[in-house]
Amino acid sequence: MKIILTGGAGYIGSHTSVQLIRNGYDIVIADNFSNSKPEALRRIEKLVGMSVPFYKIDIADKEALSELFEAEKPDCVIHFAGLKSVGESVRMPVEYYRNNIDTTLTLLETMKEYGCKKLIFSSSATVYGDPASVPITEDMPVGKCSNPYGRTKYFIEEILRDVSKADPTLSIVILRYFNPTGADESGLLCEDPNGIPNNLMPYIMKVAVGRLPRLSVFGNDYPTHDGTGVRDYIHVVDLADGHVAAVAYADSHEGVETINLGTGNGYSVLDVVHGFEKACGHEVPYVIAPRREGDIAECYASPDKAKALLNWEAKHNIDDMCRDSWNAISKNPDGYPAD
Ligand code: NAD
Ligand code: UFG
Protein backbone atom coordinates (compact mmCIF):
# COMPACT_ATOMS: atom_id res chain seq x y z
CA MET A 1 0.00 0.00 0.00
CA LYS A 2 1.27 3.48 -0.87
CA ILE A 3 0.74 6.22 1.71
CA ILE A 4 1.24 9.97 1.37
CA LEU A 5 2.28 11.71 4.58
CA THR A 6 1.43 15.41 4.44
CA GLY A 7 3.69 17.21 6.93
CA GLY A 8 5.88 14.09 6.96
CA ALA A 9 9.07 16.07 7.63
CA GLY A 10 7.72 17.28 10.99
CA TYR A 11 8.18 15.79 14.44
CA ILE A 12 5.41 13.17 14.42
CA GLY A 13 5.47 12.68 10.64
CA SER A 14 9.19 11.87 10.56
CA HIS A 15 8.84 9.23 13.29
CA THR A 16 5.75 7.78 11.60
CA SER A 17 7.60 7.64 8.26
CA VAL A 18 10.26 5.46 9.85
CA GLN A 19 7.78 3.13 11.55
CA LEU A 20 5.71 2.73 8.36
CA ILE A 21 8.79 1.84 6.31
CA ARG A 22 9.93 -0.59 9.02
CA ASN A 23 6.49 -2.22 8.66
CA GLY A 24 6.84 -2.60 4.91
CA TYR A 25 4.72 0.30 3.62
CA ASP A 26 5.62 2.48 0.61
CA ILE A 27 5.56 6.10 1.62
CA VAL A 28 5.76 9.51 -0.02
CA ILE A 29 6.39 12.63 2.03
CA ALA A 30 4.93 16.03 1.12
CA ASP A 31 5.90 19.09 3.15
CA ASN A 32 6.55 22.80 2.60
CA PHE A 33 9.11 23.03 5.45
CA SER A 34 7.14 25.82 7.12
CA ASN A 35 8.01 24.17 10.45
CA SER A 36 10.67 21.61 9.53
CA LYS A 37 13.94 21.25 7.63
CA PRO A 38 15.25 19.10 4.75
CA GLU A 39 17.69 17.55 7.24
CA ALA A 40 14.74 15.63 8.73
CA LEU A 41 14.38 13.75 5.43
CA ARG A 42 18.06 12.86 5.33
CA ARG A 43 17.81 11.54 8.90
CA ILE A 44 14.76 9.40 8.01
CA GLU A 45 16.65 7.97 5.02
CA LYS A 46 19.68 7.25 7.18
CA LEU A 47 17.55 5.39 9.72
CA VAL A 48 15.75 3.21 7.18
CA GLY A 49 18.70 2.80 4.79
CA MET A 50 16.78 3.77 1.65
CA SER A 51 15.67 6.87 -0.19
CA VAL A 52 12.18 8.23 0.42
CA PRO A 53 10.20 10.04 -2.30
CA PHE A 54 9.61 13.67 -1.34
CA TYR A 55 7.60 16.59 -2.76
CA LYS A 56 8.17 20.13 -1.52
CA ILE A 57 4.65 21.49 -1.90
CA ASP A 58 2.03 23.43 -0.02
CA ILE A 59 -0.84 20.97 0.56
CA ALA A 60 -3.32 23.81 -0.04
CA ASP A 61 -1.90 24.27 -3.57
CA LYS A 62 -4.44 22.34 -5.64
CA GLU A 63 -2.36 22.07 -8.79
CA ALA A 64 0.74 20.84 -6.96
CA LEU A 65 -1.24 18.32 -4.94
CA SER A 66 -2.97 17.00 -8.08
CA GLU A 67 0.44 16.50 -9.71
CA LEU A 68 1.54 14.53 -6.67
CA PHE A 69 -1.56 12.29 -6.77
CA GLU A 70 -1.21 11.88 -10.54
CA ALA A 71 2.40 10.77 -10.19
CA GLU A 72 2.09 8.60 -7.07
CA LYS A 73 -1.50 7.22 -7.10
CA PRO A 74 -1.66 6.80 -3.30
CA ASP A 75 -4.03 4.36 -1.54
CA CYS A 76 -4.03 6.27 1.74
CA VAL A 77 -3.10 9.67 3.18
CA ILE A 78 -1.97 10.56 6.70
CA HIS A 79 -2.65 14.26 7.13
CA PHE A 80 -0.16 15.73 9.62
CA ALA A 81 0.38 19.06 7.83
CA GLY A 82 -0.84 21.94 9.93
CA LEU A 83 0.22 24.79 12.16
CA LYS A 84 0.24 23.71 15.81
CA SER A 85 1.29 26.46 18.20
CA VAL A 86 -1.52 27.36 20.61
CA GLY A 87 -0.09 30.80 21.50
CA GLU A 88 0.62 31.70 17.88
CA SER A 89 -2.93 30.69 16.91
CA VAL A 90 -4.31 33.26 19.37
CA ARG A 91 -2.19 35.98 17.73
CA MET A 92 -2.71 34.79 14.13
CA PRO A 93 -6.14 33.11 13.95
CA VAL A 94 -6.70 33.78 10.25
CA GLU A 95 -3.42 32.11 9.28
CA TYR A 96 -4.34 29.08 11.42
CA TYR A 97 -7.86 28.71 10.00
CA ARG A 98 -6.55 29.30 6.45
CA ASN A 99 -3.69 26.82 6.63
CA ASN A 100 -5.26 24.02 8.64
CA ILE A 101 -8.67 24.05 6.98
CA ASP A 102 -7.53 24.85 3.42
CA THR A 103 -4.98 22.02 3.41
CA THR A 104 -7.70 19.60 4.54
CA LEU A 105 -10.27 20.77 1.96
CA THR A 106 -7.76 20.69 -0.89
CA LEU A 107 -6.70 17.22 0.20
CA LEU A 108 -10.30 15.96 0.35
CA GLU A 109 -11.05 17.35 -3.13
CA THR A 110 -7.93 15.77 -4.57
CA MET A 111 -8.54 12.42 -2.87
CA LYS A 112 -12.04 12.40 -4.39
CA GLU A 113 -10.72 13.22 -7.86
CA TYR A 114 -8.19 10.40 -7.71
CA GLY A 115 -10.38 7.84 -5.93
CA CYS A 116 -8.20 7.70 -2.82
CA LYS A 117 -10.47 6.44 -0.03
CA LYS A 118 -8.40 6.16 3.13
CA LEU A 119 -7.48 9.06 5.39
CA ILE A 120 -5.89 9.27 8.83
CA PHE A 121 -6.15 12.70 10.46
CA SER A 122 -4.02 14.22 13.26
CA SER A 123 -6.45 15.63 15.78
CA SER A 124 -5.75 16.51 19.38
CA ALA A 125 -6.96 16.01 22.92
CA THR A 126 -7.40 19.78 22.90
CA VAL A 127 -10.86 19.25 21.29
CA TYR A 128 -12.13 18.01 24.70
CA GLY A 129 -11.50 21.44 26.25
CA ASP A 130 -11.78 21.17 30.04
CA PRO A 131 -13.11 17.61 30.48
CA ALA A 132 -15.77 16.93 33.12
CA SER A 133 -13.81 13.86 34.27
CA VAL A 134 -10.74 11.75 33.53
CA PRO A 135 -9.83 9.39 31.92
CA ILE A 136 -11.27 10.94 28.76
CA THR A 137 -13.30 8.67 26.48
CA GLU A 138 -14.01 9.46 22.84
CA ASP A 139 -17.75 9.96 23.45
CA MET A 140 -17.19 12.89 25.83
CA PRO A 141 -18.28 16.37 24.62
CA VAL A 142 -15.94 18.20 22.23
CA GLY A 143 -15.75 21.68 20.72
CA LYS A 144 -15.32 23.97 23.74
CA CYS A 145 -11.72 24.70 22.76
CA SER A 146 -9.82 27.52 24.43
CA ASN A 147 -7.94 28.69 21.31
CA PRO A 148 -8.15 28.94 17.49
CA TYR A 149 -5.68 26.06 16.97
CA GLY A 150 -7.96 23.71 18.89
CA ARG A 151 -10.98 24.96 16.98
CA THR A 152 -9.28 24.17 13.65
CA LYS A 153 -9.00 20.56 14.83
CA TYR A 154 -12.62 20.49 15.99
CA PHE A 155 -13.90 22.05 12.73
CA ILE A 156 -11.86 19.61 10.63
CA GLU A 157 -13.24 16.67 12.61
CA GLU A 158 -16.77 17.93 11.83
CA ILE A 159 -15.90 18.35 8.13
CA LEU A 160 -14.59 14.78 8.03
CA ARG A 161 -17.81 13.46 9.60
CA ASP A 162 -19.88 15.30 6.96
CA VAL A 163 -17.67 13.95 4.18
CA SER A 164 -18.00 10.42 5.52
CA LYS A 165 -21.81 10.76 5.63
CA ALA A 166 -21.83 11.87 1.99
CA ASP A 167 -19.57 9.00 0.91
CA PRO A 168 -19.84 6.00 3.25
CA THR A 169 -17.25 4.08 1.22
CA LEU A 170 -14.54 6.38 2.59
CA SER A 171 -12.44 5.12 5.45
CA ILE A 172 -11.43 7.90 7.85
CA VAL A 173 -9.63 7.54 11.18
CA ILE A 174 -9.45 10.62 13.39
CA LEU A 175 -6.65 10.20 15.92
CA ARG A 176 -6.76 12.43 19.00
CA TYR A 177 -3.20 12.64 20.29
CA PHE A 178 -2.52 13.38 23.92
CA ASN A 179 0.97 14.84 24.67
CA PRO A 180 3.57 13.45 22.25
CA THR A 181 7.15 13.50 23.47
CA GLY A 182 10.41 11.50 23.28
CA ALA A 183 12.29 10.56 20.12
CA ASP A 184 13.59 7.60 18.16
CA GLU A 185 16.14 5.85 20.36
CA SER A 186 18.90 6.52 17.80
CA GLY A 187 18.79 10.23 18.65
CA LEU A 188 18.80 10.96 14.92
CA LEU A 189 15.28 12.42 14.87
CA CYS A 190 14.27 15.26 17.12
CA GLU A 191 11.56 17.77 17.84
CA ASP A 192 12.90 21.00 16.41
CA PRO A 193 10.55 23.83 17.42
CA ASN A 194 11.16 27.30 16.02
CA GLY A 195 12.21 29.80 18.69
CA ILE A 196 11.41 29.32 22.36
CA PRO A 197 9.33 26.16 22.87
CA ASN A 198 5.76 26.36 24.22
CA ASN A 199 5.47 22.76 25.30
CA LEU A 200 6.84 21.29 28.48
CA MET A 201 9.27 18.61 27.31
CA PRO A 202 11.01 20.69 24.60
CA TYR A 203 11.37 23.50 27.17
CA ILE A 204 12.89 21.17 29.78
CA MET A 205 15.25 19.81 27.10
CA LYS A 206 16.52 23.31 26.27
CA VAL A 207 17.05 24.04 29.98
CA ALA A 208 18.87 20.73 30.48
CA VAL A 209 21.37 21.51 27.69
CA GLY A 210 21.88 25.03 28.98
CA ARG A 211 20.18 26.87 26.10
CA LEU A 212 17.56 28.34 28.48
CA PRO A 213 18.21 29.28 32.12
CA ARG A 214 15.20 27.74 33.88
CA LEU A 215 11.73 26.31 33.46
CA SER A 216 8.67 28.22 34.66
CA VAL A 217 6.21 25.77 36.18
CA PHE A 218 2.80 27.24 35.36
CA GLY A 219 0.89 26.94 38.62
CA ASN A 220 1.29 24.70 41.68
CA ASP A 221 -2.20 25.13 43.09
CA TYR A 222 -4.14 22.76 40.83
CA PRO A 223 -6.15 19.96 42.50
CA THR A 224 -3.55 17.33 41.50
CA HIS A 225 -1.15 15.15 43.55
CA ASP A 226 1.54 17.86 43.74
CA GLY A 227 -0.44 20.92 42.59
CA THR A 228 1.08 21.04 39.08
CA GLY A 229 -0.77 20.22 35.84
CA VAL A 230 -1.21 16.55 34.91
CA ARG A 231 -1.00 15.31 31.31
CA ASP A 232 -0.84 12.04 29.38
CA TYR A 233 2.65 12.06 27.83
CA ILE A 234 3.01 9.53 25.03
CA HIS A 235 6.26 8.41 23.41
CA VAL A 236 6.34 9.54 19.79
CA VAL A 237 7.41 6.07 18.63
CA ASP A 238 4.31 4.59 20.30
CA LEU A 239 2.29 7.31 18.59
CA ALA A 240 3.91 6.43 15.26
CA ASP A 241 3.03 2.76 15.82
CA GLY A 242 -0.55 3.89 16.50
CA HIS A 243 -0.59 5.29 12.95
CA VAL A 244 0.70 2.02 11.54
CA ALA A 245 -2.20 0.28 13.32
CA ALA A 246 -4.67 2.93 12.09
CA VAL A 247 -3.59 2.40 8.48
CA ALA A 248 -4.28 -1.35 8.82
CA TYR A 249 -7.65 -0.57 10.41
CA ALA A 250 -8.57 1.89 7.62
CA ASP A 251 -7.67 -0.76 5.06
CA SER A 252 -10.31 -3.15 6.38
CA HIS A 253 -13.13 -0.79 7.47
CA GLU A 254 -15.37 1.90 6.00
CA GLY A 255 -16.85 4.98 7.68
CA VAL A 256 -15.34 7.34 10.24
CA GLU A 257 -13.85 6.38 13.60
CA THR A 258 -12.39 8.66 16.29
CA ILE A 259 -9.71 7.20 18.53
CA ASN A 260 -7.61 8.56 21.41
CA LEU A 261 -3.88 7.88 21.29
CA GLY A 262 -2.63 8.17 24.85
CA THR A 263 -1.20 5.92 27.54
CA GLY A 264 -3.97 6.28 30.12
CA ASN A 265 -1.41 7.54 32.69
CA GLY A 266 -1.18 11.08 34.00
CA TYR A 267 2.10 12.72 35.07
CA SER A 268 2.50 16.15 36.67
CA VAL A 269 4.92 18.85 35.53
CA LEU A 270 7.15 18.08 38.51
CA ASP A 271 7.02 14.32 37.79
CA VAL A 272 8.38 15.10 34.32
CA VAL A 273 11.05 17.47 35.68
CA HIS A 274 12.26 14.83 38.13
CA GLY A 275 12.11 12.08 35.49
CA PHE A 276 14.25 14.23 33.24
CA GLU A 277 16.75 14.97 36.01
CA LYS A 278 17.16 11.21 36.45
CA ALA A 279 17.76 10.81 32.70
CA CYS A 280 20.27 13.65 32.31
CA GLY A 281 22.02 13.21 35.66
CA HIS A 282 21.77 16.82 36.79
CA GLU A 283 19.26 19.28 38.17
CA VAL A 284 16.77 21.05 35.89
CA PRO A 285 16.34 24.52 37.43
CA TYR A 286 12.74 25.71 37.72
CA VAL A 287 10.64 28.40 39.35
CA ILE A 288 6.95 28.30 40.22
CA ALA A 289 5.11 30.84 38.04
CA PRO A 290 1.42 31.84 37.73
CA ARG A 291 -1.00 29.52 35.91
CA ARG A 292 -0.97 29.82 32.10
CA GLU A 293 -4.26 31.08 30.68
CA GLY A 294 -6.37 28.35 29.11
CA ASP A 295 -4.57 25.49 30.93
CA ILE A 296 -6.54 22.76 32.66
CA ALA A 297 -5.63 20.80 35.78
CA GLU A 298 -5.72 17.28 34.46
CA CYS A 299 -5.99 15.53 31.12
CA TYR A 300 -5.40 11.88 30.34
CA ALA A 301 -6.86 9.39 27.91
CA SER A 302 -8.88 6.29 28.15
CA PRO A 303 -6.79 4.11 25.80
CA ASP A 304 -9.45 1.35 25.71
CA LYS A 305 -10.90 2.10 22.28
CA ALA A 306 -7.45 2.14 20.66
CA LYS A 307 -6.74 -1.22 22.24
CA ALA A 308 -10.09 -2.67 21.13
CA LEU A 309 -10.14 -1.35 17.54
CA LEU A 310 -6.46 -1.01 16.65
CA ASN A 311 -5.02 -3.66 18.94
CA TRP A 312 -2.54 -0.98 19.90
CA GLU A 313 -1.28 0.24 23.24
CA ALA A 314 1.63 2.40 24.34
CA LYS A 315 4.71 0.47 25.43
CA HIS A 316 7.04 3.23 26.68
CA ASN A 317 6.87 4.82 30.11
CA ILE A 318 7.82 8.31 31.28
CA ASP A 319 11.43 7.23 32.03
CA ASP A 320 11.80 6.01 28.42
CA MET A 321 10.42 9.33 27.16
CA CYS A 322 12.86 11.34 29.30
CA ARG A 323 15.81 9.09 28.32
CA ASP A 324 15.10 9.35 24.59
CA SER A 325 14.38 13.09 24.76
CA TRP A 326 17.69 13.63 26.57
CA ASN A 327 19.54 11.49 24.04
CA ALA A 328 17.99 13.45 21.15
CA ILE A 329 18.72 16.90 22.57
CA SER A 330 22.26 15.89 23.63
CA LYS A 331 22.98 14.89 20.03
CA ASN A 332 21.12 17.88 18.52
CA PRO A 333 21.38 20.74 21.05
CA ASP A 334 20.48 23.31 18.39
CA GLY A 335 18.01 21.14 16.51
CA TYR A 336 18.65 20.14 12.91
CA PRO A 337 21.23 22.12 10.96
CA ALA A 338 19.70 24.43 8.33
CA ASP A 339 20.58 23.80 4.68
P1 NAD B 1 5.27 19.74 13.11
O1 NAD B 1 5.10 21.22 13.00
O2 NAD B 1 6.59 19.22 13.54
O3 NAD B 1 4.88 19.03 11.72
C1 NAD B 1 3.91 19.56 10.86
C2 NAD B 1 4.52 19.60 9.47
O4 NAD B 1 3.56 20.12 8.53
C3 NAD B 1 5.75 20.51 9.38
O5 NAD B 1 6.82 19.78 8.80
C4 NAD B 1 5.31 21.65 8.46
O6 NAD B 1 6.38 22.14 7.68
C5 NAD B 1 4.23 20.98 7.64
N1 NAD B 1 3.21 21.89 7.09
C6 NAD B 1 2.45 22.80 7.75
N2 NAD B 1 1.62 23.41 6.91
C7 NAD B 1 1.85 22.88 5.68
C8 NAD B 1 1.31 23.10 4.37
N3 NAD B 1 0.37 24.03 4.17
N4 NAD B 1 1.79 22.38 3.34
C9 NAD B 1 2.76 21.45 3.52
N5 NAD B 1 3.31 21.19 4.73
C10 NAD B 1 2.85 21.91 5.79
O7 NAD B 1 4.10 19.21 14.07
P2 NAD B 1 3.91 17.79 14.73
O8 NAD B 1 4.14 17.93 16.18
O9 NAD B 1 4.64 16.76 13.96
O10 NAD B 1 2.34 17.62 14.53
C11 NAD B 1 1.79 16.93 13.42
C12 NAD B 1 0.28 17.07 13.47
O11 NAD B 1 -0.20 16.56 14.73
C13 NAD B 1 -0.23 18.51 13.39
O12 NAD B 1 -1.41 18.53 12.62
C14 NAD B 1 -0.50 18.86 14.83
O13 NAD B 1 -1.49 19.86 14.95
C15 NAD B 1 -1.00 17.53 15.37
N6 NAD B 1 -0.82 17.39 16.83
C16 NAD B 1 0.40 17.61 17.39
C17 NAD B 1 0.55 17.53 18.77
C18 NAD B 1 1.89 17.80 19.43
O14 NAD B 1 1.92 18.08 20.62
N7 NAD B 1 3.01 17.71 18.71
C19 NAD B 1 -0.55 17.20 19.58
C20 NAD B 1 -1.78 16.96 18.97
C21 NAD B 1 -1.92 17.06 17.59
N1 UFG C 1 4.05 23.75 31.37
C1 UFG C 1 4.83 24.43 32.28
N2 UFG C 1 5.84 25.22 31.80
C2 UFG C 1 6.11 25.33 30.46
C3 UFG C 1 5.30 24.62 29.54
C4 UFG C 1 4.28 23.84 30.04
O1 UFG C 1 4.61 24.36 33.49
O2 UFG C 1 7.03 26.07 30.09
C5 UFG C 1 2.97 22.89 31.89
C6 UFG C 1 1.58 23.31 31.44
O3 UFG C 1 1.04 24.28 32.31
C7 UFG C 1 0.84 21.97 31.47
C8 UFG C 1 1.92 20.95 31.10
O4 UFG C 1 3.16 21.59 31.36
O5 UFG C 1 0.40 21.69 32.78
C9 UFG C 1 1.89 20.53 29.64
O6 UFG C 1 1.91 21.69 28.82
P1 UFG C 1 2.19 21.61 27.26
O7 UFG C 1 2.19 23.01 26.73
O8 UFG C 1 3.37 20.77 26.99
O9 UFG C 1 0.94 20.78 26.73
P2 UFG C 1 -0.62 21.08 26.80
O10 UFG C 1 -1.24 19.90 27.46
O11 UFG C 1 -0.92 22.40 27.37
O12 UFG C 1 -1.01 21.14 25.26
C10 UFG C 1 -0.40 20.30 24.31
C11 UFG C 1 -0.39 20.99 22.96
C12 UFG C 1 -1.79 21.13 22.47
C13 UFG C 1 -2.42 19.78 22.43
C14 UFG C 1 -2.38 19.13 23.78
C15 UFG C 1 -2.94 17.74 23.73
O13 UFG C 1 0.22 22.26 23.06
O14 UFG C 1 -1.80 21.66 21.19
O15 UFG C 1 -1.05 19.08 24.23
O16 UFG C 1 -2.36 17.06 22.68
F1 UFG C 1 -3.70 19.91 22.05
PDB file of C-alpha atoms and ligand atoms in Angstrom, residues 7 9-13 30-36 57-60 80-84 99 103 122-124 149 153 177-178 180, ligand 1:
ATOM      1  CA  GLY A   7       3.692  17.208   6.927  1.00  0.00           C
ATOM      2  CA  ALA A   9       9.066  16.068   7.634  1.00  0.00           C
ATOM      3  CA  GLY A  10       7.721  17.281  10.995  1.00  0.00           C
ATOM      4  CA  TYR A  11       8.176  15.794  14.438  1.00  0.00           C
ATOM      5  CA  ILE A  12       5.406  13.173  14.425  1.00  0.00           C
ATOM      6  CA  GLY A  13       5.466  12.684  10.642  1.00  0.00           C
ATOM      7  CA  ALA A  30       4.930  16.031   1.124  1.00  0.00           C
ATOM      8  CA  ASP A  31       5.899  19.090   3.154  1.00  0.00           C
ATOM      9  CA  ASN A  32       6.547  22.797   2.601  1.00  0.00           C
ATOM     10  CA  PHE A  33       9.114  23.031   5.446  1.00  0.00           C
ATOM     11  CA  SER A  34       7.141  25.818   7.117  1.00  0.00           C
ATOM     12  CA  ASN A  35       8.005  24.172  10.451  1.00  0.00           C
ATOM     13  CA  SER A  36      10.670  21.613   9.525  1.00  0.00           C
ATOM     14  CA  ILE A  57       4.653  21.489  -1.903  1.00  0.00           C
ATOM     15  CA  ASP A  58       2.026  23.427  -0.023  1.00  0.00           C
ATOM     16  CA  ILE A  59      -0.845  20.975   0.556  1.00  0.00           C
ATOM     17  CA  ALA A  60      -3.318  23.814  -0.040  1.00  0.00           C
ATOM     18  CA  PHE A  80      -0.158  15.734   9.618  1.00  0.00           C
ATOM     19  CA  ALA A  81       0.377  19.063   7.831  1.00  0.00           C
ATOM     20  CA  GLY A  82      -0.841  21.940   9.927  1.00  0.00           C
ATOM     21  CA  LEU A  83       0.216  24.788  12.163  1.00  0.00           C
ATOM     22  CA  LYS A  84       0.239  23.711  15.807  1.00  0.00           C
ATOM     23  CA  ASN A  99      -3.687  26.819   6.630  1.00  0.00           C
ATOM     24  CA  THR A 103      -4.980  22.024   3.411  1.00  0.00           C
ATOM     25  CA  SER A 122      -4.021  14.221  13.257  1.00  0.00           C
ATOM     26  CA  SER A 123      -6.454  15.629  15.783  1.00  0.00           C
ATOM     27  CA  SER A 124      -5.747  16.506  19.378  1.00  0.00           C
ATOM     28  CA  TYR A 149      -5.679  26.062  16.967  1.00  0.00           C
ATOM     29  CA  LYS A 153      -8.996  20.558  14.833  1.00  0.00           C
ATOM     30  CA  TYR A 177      -3.202  12.638  20.290  1.00  0.00           C
ATOM     31  CA  PHE A 178      -2.523  13.382  23.920  1.00  0.00           C
ATOM     32  CA  PRO A 180       3.568  13.453  22.250  1.00  0.00           C
TER      33      PRO A 180
HETATM   34  P1  NAD B   1       5.270  19.737  13.110  1.00  0.00           P
HETATM   35  O1  NAD B   1       5.099  21.220  12.997  1.00  0.00           O
HETATM   36  O2  NAD B   1       6.585  19.223  13.545  1.00  0.00           O
HETATM   37  O3  NAD B   1       4.883  19.033  11.722  1.00  0.00           O
HETATM   38  C1  NAD B   1       3.905  19.561  10.858  1.00  0.00           C
HETATM   39  C2  NAD B   1       4.523  19.604   9.470  1.00  0.00           C
HETATM   40  O4  NAD B   1       3.556  20.120   8.535  1.00  0.00           O
HETATM   41  C3  NAD B   1       5.754  20.511   9.380  1.00  0.00           C
HETATM   42  O5  NAD B   1       6.816  19.780   8.798  1.00  0.00           O
HETATM   43  C4  NAD B   1       5.313  21.653   8.463  1.00  0.00           C
HETATM   44  O6  NAD B   1       6.379  22.144   7.679  1.00  0.00           O
HETATM   45  C5  NAD B   1       4.228  20.985   7.639  1.00  0.00           C
HETATM   46  N1  NAD B   1       3.211  21.893   7.094  1.00  0.00           N
HETATM   47  C6  NAD B   1       2.449  22.800   7.754  1.00  0.00           C
HETATM   48  N2  NAD B   1       1.616  23.414   6.905  1.00  0.00           N
HETATM   49  C7  NAD B   1       1.848  22.878   5.677  1.00  0.00           C
HETATM   50  C8  NAD B   1       1.306  23.105   4.368  1.00  0.00           C
HETATM   51  N3  NAD B   1       0.366  24.026   4.173  1.00  0.00           N
HETATM   52  N4  NAD B   1       1.792  22.375   3.344  1.00  0.00           N
HETATM   53  C9  NAD B   1       2.762  21.447   3.524  1.00  0.00           C
HETATM   54  N5  NAD B   1       3.312  21.188   4.727  1.00  0.00           N
HETATM   55  C10 NAD B   1       2.855  21.906   5.790  1.00  0.00           C
HETATM   56  O7  NAD B   1       4.100  19.212  14.068  1.00  0.00           O
HETATM   57  P2  NAD B   1       3.910  17.789  14.733  1.00  0.00           P
HETATM   58  O8  NAD B   1       4.135  17.927  16.181  1.00  0.00           O
HETATM   59  O9  NAD B   1       4.644  16.765  13.959  1.00  0.00           O
HETATM   60  O10 NAD B   1       2.345  17.617  14.526  1.00  0.00           O
HETATM   61  C11 NAD B   1       1.788  16.932  13.419  1.00  0.00           C
HETATM   62  C12 NAD B   1       0.279  17.066  13.475  1.00  0.00           C
HETATM   63  O11 NAD B   1      -0.199  16.562  14.726  1.00  0.00           O
HETATM   64  C13 NAD B   1      -0.227  18.506  13.386  1.00  0.00           C
HETATM   65  O12 NAD B   1      -1.406  18.531  12.624  1.00  0.00           O
HETATM   66  C14 NAD B   1      -0.502  18.859  14.834  1.00  0.00           C
HETATM   67  O13 NAD B   1      -1.491  19.859  14.948  1.00  0.00           O
HETATM   68  C15 NAD B   1      -1.000  17.527  15.374  1.00  0.00           C
HETATM   69  N6  NAD B   1      -0.825  17.390  16.829  1.00  0.00           N
HETATM   70  C16 NAD B   1       0.401  17.614  17.388  1.00  0.00           C
HETATM   71  C17 NAD B   1       0.553  17.525  18.771  1.00  0.00           C
HETATM   72  C18 NAD B   1       1.892  17.800  19.426  1.00  0.00           C
HETATM   73  O14 NAD B   1       1.917  18.083  20.625  1.00  0.00           O
HETATM   74  N7  NAD B   1       3.012  17.715  18.711  1.00  0.00           N
HETATM   75  C19 NAD B   1      -0.549  17.199  19.581  1.00  0.00           C
HETATM   76  C20 NAD B   1      -1.777  16.957  18.972  1.00  0.00           C
HETATM   77  C21 NAD B   1      -1.916  17.060  17.594  1.00  0.00           C
END
